[in-house]
XYZ file of N, CA and C in Angstrom:
165
model
N 24.207 64.906 70.347
C 24.005 66.313 70.624
C 22.588 66.689 70.191
N 21.885 67.438 71.020
C 20.522 67.836 70.684
C 20.532 69.093 69.818
N 19.457 69.265 69.079
C 19.313 70.420 68.199
C 18.425 71.444 68.889
N 18.858 72.676 68.922
C 18.069 73.761 69.498
C 17.049 74.204 68.459
N 15.774 74.003 68.748
C 14.719 74.319 67.790
C 14.442 75.813 67.709
N 14.392 76.468 68.852
C 14.122 77.904 68.876
C 14.928 78.518 70.010
N 15.540 79.602 69.727
C 16.327 80.296 70.733
C 15.399 81.190 71.548
N 15.271 80.943 72.849
C 14.387 81.785 73.663
C 15.005 83.172 73.859
N 14.269 84.196 73.478
C 14.757 85.567 73.616
C 13.699 86.426 74.292
N 14.146 87.432 75.010
C 13.264 88.405 75.648
C 13.758 89.802 75.309
N 12.828 90.734 75.199
C 13.179 92.134 74.995
C 13.823 92.642 76.276
N 15.007 93.233 76.171
C 15.713 93.723 77.350
C 15.605 95.227 77.511
N 15.985 95.980 76.488
C 15.956 97.434 76.615
C 16.104 98.102 75.260
N 15.812 99.394 75.254
C 16.050 100.268 74.106
C 17.129 101.244 74.538
N 18.106 101.472 73.683
C 19.197 102.389 74.008
C 19.248 103.494 72.960
N 19.270 104.733 73.431
C 19.427 105.888 72.556
C 20.709 106.596 72.955
N 21.594 106.808 71.993
C 22.883 107.431 72.271
C 22.999 108.760 71.547
N 23.559 109.743 72.235
C 23.925 111.017 71.630
C 25.403 110.913 71.270
N 25.712 111.160 70.004
C 27.086 111.008 69.543
C 27.750 112.362 69.344
N 29.039 112.410 69.638
C 29.826 113.613 69.414
C 30.299 113.675 67.970
N 31.323 114.456 67.751
C 31.867 114.639 66.408
C 32.410 113.315 65.862
N 32.141 113.071 64.597
C 32.599 111.834 63.960
C 34.029 111.991 63.462
N 34.791 110.912 63.551
C 36.146 110.871 63.014
C 36.189 109.779 61.954
N 36.606 110.142 60.763
C 36.671 109.198 59.651
C 38.103 108.708 59.498
N 38.259 107.392 59.452
C 39.564 106.757 59.228
C 39.509 106.105 57.844
N 39.930 106.830 56.799
C 39.798 106.295 55.440
C 40.902 105.306 55.078
N 40.594 104.498 54.106
C 41.557 103.600 53.459
C 42.293 102.668 54.407
N 41.595 102.098 55.363
C 42.199 101.082 56.225
C 42.152 99.723 55.545
N 42.743 98.704 56.153
C 42.737 97.376 55.535
C 41.331 96.791 55.373
N 40.387 97.228 56.195
C 39.004 96.754 56.102
C 38.085 97.811 55.493
N 38.647 98.850 54.889
C 37.846 99.916 54.297
C 37.774 101.123 55.219
N 36.874 102.032 54.925
C 36.713 103.256 55.709
C 35.941 102.954 56.986
N 36.406 103.512 58.092
C 35.716 103.358 59.380
C 35.378 104.741 59.922
N 34.245 104.822 60.591
C 33.814 106.076 61.208
C 33.652 105.830 62.700
N 34.297 106.665 63.499
C 34.229 106.566 64.955
C 33.548 107.816 65.493
N 32.807 107.673 66.583
C 32.186 108.813 67.250
C 32.182 108.551 68.749
N 32.516 109.568 69.517
C 32.494 109.436 70.968
C 31.057 109.562 71.464
N 30.709 108.784 72.469
C 29.371 108.847 73.055
C 29.302 110.067 73.968
N 28.335 110.956 73.697
C 28.174 112.179 74.476
C 27.131 112.021 75.582
N 26.423 110.906 75.592
C 25.392 110.651 76.600
C 24.283 109.828 75.984
N 23.208 109.657 76.739
C 22.068 108.912 76.218
C 21.230 108.325 77.331
N 20.354 107.388 76.948
C 19.493 106.748 77.940
C 19.207 105.309 77.549
N 18.871 104.518 78.556
C 18.519 103.110 78.403
C 17.190 102.912 79.111
N 16.258 102.231 78.437
C 14.952 102.017 79.059
C 14.377 100.683 78.599
N 13.909 99.900 79.558
C 13.303 98.612 79.264
C 12.381 98.197 80.387
N 11.790 97.001 80.282
C 10.843 96.536 81.285
C 11.442 96.449 82.695
N 12.714 96.094 82.796
C 13.332 95.928 84.115
C 14.586 96.770 84.287
N 14.818 97.710 83.379
C 16.048 98.486 83.407
C 15.775 99.892 82.916
N 16.307 100.886 83.636
C 16.136 102.276 83.230
C 17.337 103.046 83.736
N 17.942 103.862 82.873
C 19.091 104.627 83.320
C 19.599 105.570 82.252
N 20.660 106.273 82.595
C 21.294 107.195 81.667
C 22.674 106.667 81.300
N 23.136 107.064 80.128
C 24.459 106.684 79.647
C 25.387 107.867 79.875
N 26.472 107.633 80.570
C 27.441 108.689 80.860
C 28.295 108.967 79.625
N 28.741 110.208 79.465
C 29.624 110.530 78.343
C 30.937 109.770 78.437
N 31.519 109.533 77.286
C 32.829 108.888 77.272
C 32.824 107.796 76.331
């Protein structure tokens, strides 16, 4: 089996999300979790541009 010396990576995009109200789920088996619904946002990169739909 060959060894991968360097993982080739490229910049794809930047994502900015607008979040709705946060919901805290305390004292779960893995600790406290915080959830938030996505209210919208945008994605922008060298080959990709768009908006994020709510939901």
